[in-house]
mmCIF file of N, CA, C and O in Angstrom:
data_model
loop_
_atom_site.group_PDB
_atom_site.id
_atom_site.type_symbol
_atom_site.label_atom_id
_atom_site.label_comp_id
_atom_site.label_asym_id
_atom_site.label_seq_id
_atom_site.Cartn_x
_atom_site.Cartn_y
_atom_site.Cartn_z
ATOM 1 N N UNK A 1 -39.347 39.568 -97.504
ATOM 2 C CA UNK A 1 -40.350 38.528 -97.507
ATOM 3 C C UNK A 1 -40.545 37.965 -96.096
ATOM 4 O O UNK A 1 -41.664 37.691 -95.693
ATOM 5 N N UNK A 2 -39.441 37.787 -95.380
ATOM 6 C CA UNK A 2 -39.531 37.272 -94.021
ATOM 7 C C UNK A 2 -40.319 38.223 -93.115
ATOM 8 O O UNK A 2 -41.089 37.779 -92.252
ATOM 9 N N UNK A 3 -40.162 39.516 -93.329
ATOM 10 C CA UNK A 3 -40.902 40.498 -92.531
ATOM 11 C C UNK A 3 -42.403 40.390 -92.788
ATOM 12 O O UNK A 3 -43.211 40.525 -91.864
ATOM 13 N N UNK A 4 -42.790 40.126 -94.024
ATOM 14 C CA UNK A 4 -44.207 39.977 -94.349
ATOM 15 C C UNK A 4 -44.789 38.723 -93.698
ATOM 16 O O UNK A 4 -45.922 38.742 -93.222
ATOM 17 N N UNK A 5 -44.011 37.638 -93.680
ATOM 18 C CA UNK A 5 -44.476 36.408 -93.040
ATOM 19 C C UNK A 5 -44.623 36.627 -91.542
ATOM 20 O O UNK A 5 -45.610 36.196 -90.934
ATOM 21 N N UNK A 6 -43.676 37.302 -90.930
ATOM 22 C CA UNK A 6 -43.769 37.603 -89.497
ATOM 23 C C UNK A 6 -44.988 38.459 -89.194
ATOM 24 O O UNK A 6 -45.697 38.232 -88.218
ATOM 25 N N UNK A 7 -45.230 39.453 -90.045
ATOM 26 C CA UNK A 7 -46.370 40.346 -89.850
ATOM 27 C C UNK A 7 -47.691 39.569 -89.989
ATOM 28 O O UNK A 7 -48.630 39.780 -89.226
ATOM 29 N N UNK A 8 -47.754 38.648 -90.951
ATOM 30 C CA UNK A 8 -48.942 37.822 -91.137
ATOM 31 C C UNK A 8 -49.155 36.906 -89.937
ATOM 32 O O UNK A 8 -50.265 36.774 -89.438
ATOM 33 N N UNK A 9 -48.068 36.259 -89.476
ATOM 34 C CA UNK A 9 -48.170 35.284 -88.387
ATOM 35 C C UNK A 9 -48.502 35.958 -87.058
ATOM 36 O O UNK A 9 -49.307 35.466 -86.289
ATOM 37 N N UNK A 10 -47.884 37.095 -86.806
ATOM 38 C CA UNK A 10 -48.100 37.792 -85.542
ATOM 39 C C UNK A 10 -49.459 38.473 -85.511
ATOM 40 O O UNK A 10 -50.123 38.483 -84.493
ATOM 41 N N UNK A 11 -49.890 39.057 -86.605
ATOM 42 C CA UNK A 11 -51.187 39.718 -86.668
ATOM 43 C C UNK A 11 -51.073 41.202 -86.409
ATOM 44 O O UNK A 11 -49.995 41.759 -86.207
ATOM 45 N N UNK A 12 -52.229 41.834 -86.419
ATOM 46 C CA UNK A 12 -52.303 43.287 -86.217
ATOM 47 C C UNK A 12 -52.616 43.567 -84.750
ATOM 48 O O UNK A 12 -53.526 42.990 -84.176
ATOM 49 N N UNK A 13 -51.850 44.481 -84.152
ATOM 50 C CA UNK A 13 -52.055 44.842 -82.757
ATOM 51 C C UNK A 13 -53.242 45.799 -82.660
ATOM 52 O O UNK A 13 -53.289 46.819 -83.330
ATOM 53 N N UNK A 14 -54.206 45.427 -81.818
ATOM 54 C CA UNK A 14 -55.385 46.259 -81.610
ATOM 55 C C UNK A 14 -55.457 46.592 -80.125
ATOM 56 O O UNK A 14 -55.689 45.711 -79.294
ATOM 57 N N UNK A 15 -55.234 47.859 -79.761
ATOM 58 C CA UNK A 15 -55.298 48.227 -78.339
ATOM 59 C C UNK A 15 -56.747 48.236 -77.841
ATOM 60 O O UNK A 15 -57.694 48.330 -78.625
ATOM 61 N N UNK A 16 -56.901 48.136 -76.531
ATOM 62 C CA UNK A 16 -58.229 48.226 -75.937
ATOM 63 C C UNK A 16 -58.800 49.611 -76.186
ATOM 64 O O UNK A 16 -58.078 50.614 -76.178
ATOM 65 N N UNK A 17 -60.118 49.657 -76.388
ATOM 66 C CA UNK A 17 -60.762 50.961 -76.534
ATOM 67 C C UNK A 17 -61.123 51.472 -75.151
ATOM 68 O O UNK A 17 -61.755 50.772 -74.360
ATOM 69 N N UNK A 18 -60.711 52.680 -74.866
ATOM 70 C CA UNK A 18 -60.978 53.292 -73.571
ATOM 71 C C UNK A 18 -62.101 54.312 -73.708
ATOM 72 O O UNK A 18 -62.208 55.022 -74.711
ATOM 73 N N UNK A 19 -62.908 54.390 -72.664
ATOM 74 C CA UNK A 19 -63.959 55.394 -72.617
ATOM 75 C C UNK A 19 -63.313 56.755 -72.374
ATOM 76 O O UNK A 19 -62.577 56.922 -71.397
ATOM 77 N N UNK A 20 -63.558 57.734 -73.241
ATOM 78 C CA UNK A 20 -62.906 59.039 -73.052
ATOM 79 C C UNK A 20 -63.348 59.759 -71.778
ATOM 80 O O UNK A 20 -62.634 60.632 -71.271
ATOM 81 N N UNK A 21 -64.508 59.414 -71.229
ATOM 82 C CA UNK A 21 -64.994 60.085 -70.022
ATOM 83 C C UNK A 21 -64.595 59.366 -68.742
ATOM 84 O O UNK A 21 -64.932 59.810 -67.656
ATOM 85 N N UNK A 22 -63.878 58.254 -68.866
ATOM 86 C CA UNK A 22 -63.505 57.466 -67.700
ATOM 87 C C UNK A 22 -62.113 57.860 -67.204
ATOM 88 O O UNK A 22 -61.257 58.301 -67.970
ATOM 89 N N UNK A 23 -61.894 57.676 -65.900
ATOM 90 C CA UNK A 23 -60.564 57.932 -65.350
ATOM 91 C C UNK A 23 -59.690 56.689 -65.450
ATOM 92 O O UNK A 23 -58.493 56.755 -65.244
ATOM 93 N N UNK A 24 -60.319 55.544 -65.779
ATOM 94 C CA UNK A 24 -59.580 54.296 -65.959
ATOM 95 C C UNK A 24 -59.033 54.228 -67.378
ATOM 96 O O UNK A 24 -59.734 54.490 -68.341
ATOM 97 N N UNK A 25 -57.758 53.856 -67.494
ATOM 98 C CA UNK A 25 -57.138 53.718 -68.810
ATOM 99 C C UNK A 25 -56.481 52.352 -68.875
ATOM 100 O O UNK A 25 -55.676 51.997 -68.015
ATOM 101 N N UNK A 26 -56.838 51.577 -69.899
ATOM 102 C CA UNK A 26 -56.236 50.273 -70.120
ATOM 103 C C UNK A 26 -55.156 50.409 -71.180
ATOM 104 O O UNK A 26 -55.398 50.935 -72.265
ATOM 105 N N UNK A 27 -53.951 49.930 -70.879
ATOM 106 C CA UNK A 27 -52.814 50.117 -71.765
ATOM 107 C C UNK A 27 -52.543 48.900 -72.659
ATOM 108 O O UNK A 27 -51.774 48.986 -73.576
ATOM 109 N N UNK A 28 -53.135 47.768 -72.365
ATOM 110 C CA UNK A 28 -52.869 46.549 -73.125
ATOM 111 C C UNK A 28 -53.708 46.485 -74.388
ATOM 112 O O UNK A 28 -54.497 47.354 -74.682
ATOM 113 N N UNK A 29 -53.533 45.399 -75.102
ATOM 114 C CA UNK A 29 -54.312 45.146 -76.305
ATOM 115 C C UNK A 29 -54.132 43.699 -76.718
ATOM 116 O O UNK A 29 -53.520 42.906 -76.001
ATOM 117 N N UNK A 30 -54.645 43.341 -77.877
ATOM 118 C CA UNK A 30 -54.550 41.988 -78.386
ATOM 119 C C UNK A 30 -54.064 42.007 -79.822
ATOM 120 O O UNK A 30 -54.181 43.019 -80.520
ATOM 121 N N UNK A 31 -53.539 40.888 -80.262
ATOM 122 C CA UNK A 31 -53.172 40.715 -81.655
ATOM 123 C C UNK A 31 -54.291 39.949 -82.347
ATOM 124 O O UNK A 31 -54.667 38.872 -81.916
ATOM 125 N N UNK A 32 -54.821 40.524 -83.412
ATOM 126 C CA UNK A 32 -55.845 39.854 -84.208
ATOM 127 C C UNK A 32 -55.181 39.272 -85.437
ATOM 128 O O UNK A 32 -54.676 39.990 -86.290
ATOM 129 N N UNK A 33 -55.187 37.936 -85.502
ATOM 130 C CA UNK A 33 -54.534 37.232 -86.602
ATOM 131 C C UNK A 33 -55.533 36.895 -87.693
ATOM 132 O O UNK A 33 -56.716 36.720 -87.434
ATOM 133 N N UNK A 34 -55.001 36.744 -88.903
ATOM 134 C CA UNK A 34 -55.789 36.233 -90.016
ATOM 135 C C UNK A 34 -56.122 34.781 -89.716
ATOM 136 O O UNK A 34 -55.367 34.093 -89.013
ATOM 137 N N UNK A 35 -57.240 34.266 -90.245
ATOM 138 C CA UNK A 35 -57.653 32.907 -89.900
ATOM 139 C C UNK A 35 -56.617 31.878 -90.339
ATOM 140 O O UNK A 35 -56.461 30.844 -89.683
ATOM 141 N N UNK A 36 -55.888 32.143 -91.411
ATOM 142 C CA UNK A 36 -54.863 31.191 -91.847
ATOM 143 C C UNK A 36 -53.692 31.165 -90.866
ATOM 144 O O UNK A 36 -53.090 30.112 -90.642
ATOM 145 N N UNK A 37 -53.387 32.308 -90.267
ATOM 146 C CA UNK A 37 -52.326 32.352 -89.257
ATOM 147 C C UNK A 37 -52.756 31.626 -87.990
ATOM 148 O O UNK A 37 -51.938 30.978 -87.335
ATOM 149 N N UNK A 38 -54.037 31.690 -87.656
ATOM 150 C CA UNK A 38 -54.554 30.959 -86.493
ATOM 151 C C UNK A 38 -54.435 29.455 -86.729
ATOM 152 O O UNK A 38 -54.004 28.703 -85.855
ATOM 153 N N UNK A 39 -54.782 29.010 -87.951
ATOM 154 C CA UNK A 39 -54.666 27.586 -88.280
ATOM 155 C C UNK A 39 -53.204 27.143 -88.234
ATOM 156 O O UNK A 39 -52.878 26.096 -87.682
ATOM 157 N N UNK A 40 -52.305 27.954 -88.818
ATOM 158 C CA UNK A 40 -50.879 27.614 -88.815
ATOM 159 C C UNK A 40 -50.340 27.544 -87.390
ATOM 160 O O UNK A 40 -49.553 26.642 -87.061
ATOM 161 N N UNK A 41 -50.753 28.451 -86.538
ATOM 162 C CA UNK A 41 -50.309 28.452 -85.140
ATOM 163 C C UNK A 41 -50.841 27.223 -84.409
ATOM 164 O O UNK A 41 -50.116 26.598 -83.623
ATOM 165 N N UNK A 42 -52.081 26.838 -84.667
ATOM 166 C CA UNK A 42 -52.662 25.659 -84.035
ATOM 167 C C UNK A 42 -51.934 24.394 -84.464
ATOM 168 O O UNK A 42 -51.623 23.528 -83.632
ATOM 169 N N UNK A 43 -51.633 24.277 -85.757
ATOM 170 C CA UNK A 43 -50.913 23.108 -86.262
ATOM 171 C C UNK A 43 -49.502 23.052 -85.678
ATOM 172 O O UNK A 43 -49.028 21.986 -85.260
ATOM 173 N N UNK A 44 -48.823 24.193 -85.618
ATOM 174 C CA UNK A 44 -47.467 24.232 -85.061
ATOM 175 C C UNK A 44 -47.472 23.862 -83.580
ATOM 176 O O UNK A 44 -46.611 23.099 -83.119
ATOM 177 N N UNK A 45 -48.431 24.378 -82.822
ATOM 178 C CA UNK A 45 -48.526 24.032 -81.398
ATOM 179 C C UNK A 45 -48.806 22.543 -81.208
ATOM 180 O O UNK A 45 -48.235 21.900 -80.330
ATOM 181 N N UNK A 46 -49.700 21.988 -82.043
ATOM 182 C CA UNK A 46 -50.005 20.560 -81.954
ATOM 183 C C UNK A 46 -48.768 19.730 -82.261
ATOM 184 O O UNK A 46 -48.483 18.760 -81.564
ATOM 185 N N UNK A 47 -48.028 20.108 -83.295
ATOM 186 C CA UNK A 47 -46.812 19.366 -83.654
ATOM 187 C C UNK A 47 -45.794 19.407 -82.520
ATOM 188 O O UNK A 47 -45.214 18.389 -82.158
ATOM 189 N N UNK A 48 -45.573 20.587 -81.947
ATOM 190 C CA UNK A 48 -44.585 20.716 -80.878
ATOM 191 C C UNK A 48 -44.996 19.954 -79.625
ATOM 192 O O UNK A 48 -44.143 19.489 -78.867
ATOM 193 N N UNK A 49 -46.291 19.817 -79.399
ATOM 194 C CA UNK A 49 -46.769 19.118 -78.216
ATOM 195 C C UNK A 49 -46.820 17.600 -78.411
ATOM 196 O O UNK A 49 -46.553 16.843 -77.485
ATOM 197 N N UNK A 50 -47.142 17.126 -79.621
ATOM 198 C CA UNK A 50 -47.436 15.712 -79.847
ATOM 199 C C UNK A 50 -46.524 15.048 -80.883
ATOM 200 O O UNK A 50 -46.893 14.027 -81.452
ATOM 201 N N UNK A 51 -45.346 15.578 -81.133
ATOM 202 C CA UNK A 51 -44.490 15.072 -82.200
ATOM 203 C C UNK A 51 -44.063 13.628 -81.978
ATOM 204 O O UNK A 51 -43.837 12.893 -82.925
ATOM 205 N N UNK A 52 -43.986 13.201 -80.729
ATOM 206 C CA UNK A 52 -43.484 11.851 -80.432
ATOM 207 C C UNK A 52 -44.386 10.772 -81.011
ATOM 208 O O UNK A 52 -43.921 9.856 -81.679
ATOM 209 N N UNK A 53 -45.683 10.870 -80.769
ATOM 210 C CA UNK A 53 -46.565 9.824 -81.274
ATOM 211 C C UNK A 53 -46.895 10.023 -82.746
ATOM 212 O O UNK A 53 -47.247 9.062 -83.437
ATOM 213 N N UNK A 54 -46.808 11.240 -83.269
ATOM 214 C CA UNK A 54 -47.050 11.465 -84.704
ATOM 215 C C UNK A 54 -45.975 10.766 -85.532
ATOM 216 O O UNK A 54 -46.278 10.080 -86.516
ATOM 217 N N UNK A 55 -44.724 10.905 -85.119
ATOM 218 C CA UNK A 55 -43.629 10.267 -85.853
ATOM 219 C C UNK A 55 -43.730 8.744 -85.742
ATOM 220 O O UNK A 55 -43.589 8.029 -86.730
ATOM 221 N N UNK A 56 -44.014 8.232 -84.553
ATOM 222 C CA UNK A 56 -44.159 6.792 -84.367
ATOM 223 C C UNK A 56 -45.297 6.206 -85.179
ATOM 224 O O UNK A 56 -45.158 5.146 -85.809
ATOM 225 N N UNK A 57 -46.431 6.888 -85.196
ATOM 226 C CA UNK A 57 -47.573 6.422 -85.977
ATOM 227 C C UNK A 57 -47.277 6.456 -87.463
ATOM 228 O O UNK A 57 -47.636 5.531 -88.209
ATOM 229 N N UNK A 58 -46.593 7.482 -87.926
ATOM 230 C CA UNK A 58 -46.237 7.585 -89.341
ATOM 231 C C UNK A 58 -45.306 6.448 -89.757
ATOM 232 O O UNK A 58 -45.485 5.848 -90.826
ATOM 233 N N UNK A 59 -44.335 6.142 -88.927
ATOM 234 C CA UNK A 59 -43.415 5.037 -89.231
ATOM 235 C C UNK A 59 -44.165 3.705 -89.254
ATOM 236 O O UNK A 59 -43.956 2.885 -90.153
ATOM 237 N N UNK A 60 -45.066 3.492 -88.301
ATOM 238 C CA UNK A 60 -45.818 2.238 -88.249
ATOM 239 C C UNK A 60 -46.735 2.083 -89.464
ATOM 240 O O UNK A 60 -46.795 1.012 -90.073
ATOM 241 N N UNK A 61 -47.437 3.148 -89.833
ATOM 242 C CA UNK A 61 -48.334 3.082 -90.988
ATOM 243 C C UNK A 61 -47.539 2.890 -92.268
ATOM 244 O O UNK A 61 -47.934 2.112 -93.148
ATOM 245 N N UNK A 62 -46.399 3.555 -92.396
ATOM 246 C CA UNK A 62 -45.548 3.374 -93.571
ATOM 247 C C UNK A 62 -45.063 1.928 -93.660
ATOM 248 O O UNK A 62 -45.050 1.328 -94.742
ATOM 249 N N UNK A 63 -44.683 1.330 -92.535
ATOM 250 C CA UNK A 63 -44.262 -0.073 -92.517
ATOM 251 C C UNK A 63 -45.387 -1.003 -92.926
ATOM 252 O O UNK A 63 -45.173 -1.966 -93.671
ATOM 253 N N UNK A 64 -46.606 -0.741 -92.482
ATOM 254 C CA UNK A 64 -47.755 -1.552 -92.873
ATOM 255 C C UNK A 64 -48.046 -1.442 -94.366
ATOM 256 O O UNK A 64 -48.354 -2.439 -95.024
ATOM 257 N N UNK A 65 -47.947 -0.229 -94.905
ATOM 258 C CA UNK A 65 -48.187 -0.025 -96.340
ATOM 259 C C UNK A 65 -47.124 -0.752 -97.157
ATOM 260 O O UNK A 65 -47.437 -1.424 -98.152
ATOM 261 N N UNK A 66 -45.865 -0.642 -96.760
ATOM 262 C CA UNK A 66 -44.786 -1.328 -97.478
ATOM 263 C C UNK A 66 -44.983 -2.837 -97.409
ATOM 264 O O UNK A 66 -44.828 -3.543 -98.420
ATOM 265 N N UNK A 67 -45.349 -3.385 -96.251
ATOM 266 C CA UNK A 67 -45.581 -4.829 -96.120
ATOM 267 C C UNK A 67 -46.769 -5.262 -96.969
ATOM 268 O O UNK A 67 -46.720 -6.314 -97.605
ATOM 269 N N UNK A 68 -47.820 -4.473 -97.007
ATOM 270 C CA UNK A 68 -48.986 -4.815 -97.816
ATOM 271 C C UNK A 68 -48.655 -4.813 -99.297
ATOM 272 O O UNK A 68 -49.064 -5.707 -100.045
ATOM 273 N N UNK A 69 -47.866 -3.837 -99.749
ATOM 274 C CA UNK A 69 -47.478 -3.761 -101.150
ATOM 275 C C UNK A 69 -46.509 -4.889 -101.522
ATOM 276 O O UNK A 69 -46.516 -5.376 -102.648
ATOM 277 N N UNK A 70 -45.693 -5.291 -100.564
ATOM 278 C CA UNK A 70 -44.742 -6.374 -100.811
ATOM 279 C C UNK A 70 -45.456 -7.712 -100.978
ATOM 280 O O UNK A 70 -45.039 -8.543 -101.797
ATOM 281 N N UNK A 71 -46.525 -7.922 -100.227
ATOM 282 C CA UNK A 71 -47.294 -9.161 -100.318
ATOM 283 C C UNK A 71 -48.155 -9.210 -101.585
ATOM 284 O O UNK A 71 -48.385 -10.289 -102.121
ATOM 285 N N UNK A 72 -48.656 -8.056 -102.002
ATOM 286 C CA UNK A 72 -49.592 -8.021 -103.129
ATOM 287 C C UNK A 72 -48.983 -7.918 -104.437
ATOM 288 O O UNK A 72 -48.290 -8.438 -105.160
#
C-alpha cells in the first residue's frame, strides 16, 4: 500500500521527446502528477512553510470560541 501511495504522490516519469533526425539528445524528463497529488503537495509545502502562524491562529480562534460559548 505504501508503494502505491509513493507512486501516486511522485507521479509518472515522462522523458523529453527527442527529434529522431536531430544530433541533440535530451536525457532529462519530468514527473506528471495526478491533480490530487499536486493539491496534496501544495498543502504539505504550505504547512511546512507557514506552520508557526497556523498553529497560533488555531489556538487563538479556539480560545475565542470557548470564551464565547462560556459566556452564552
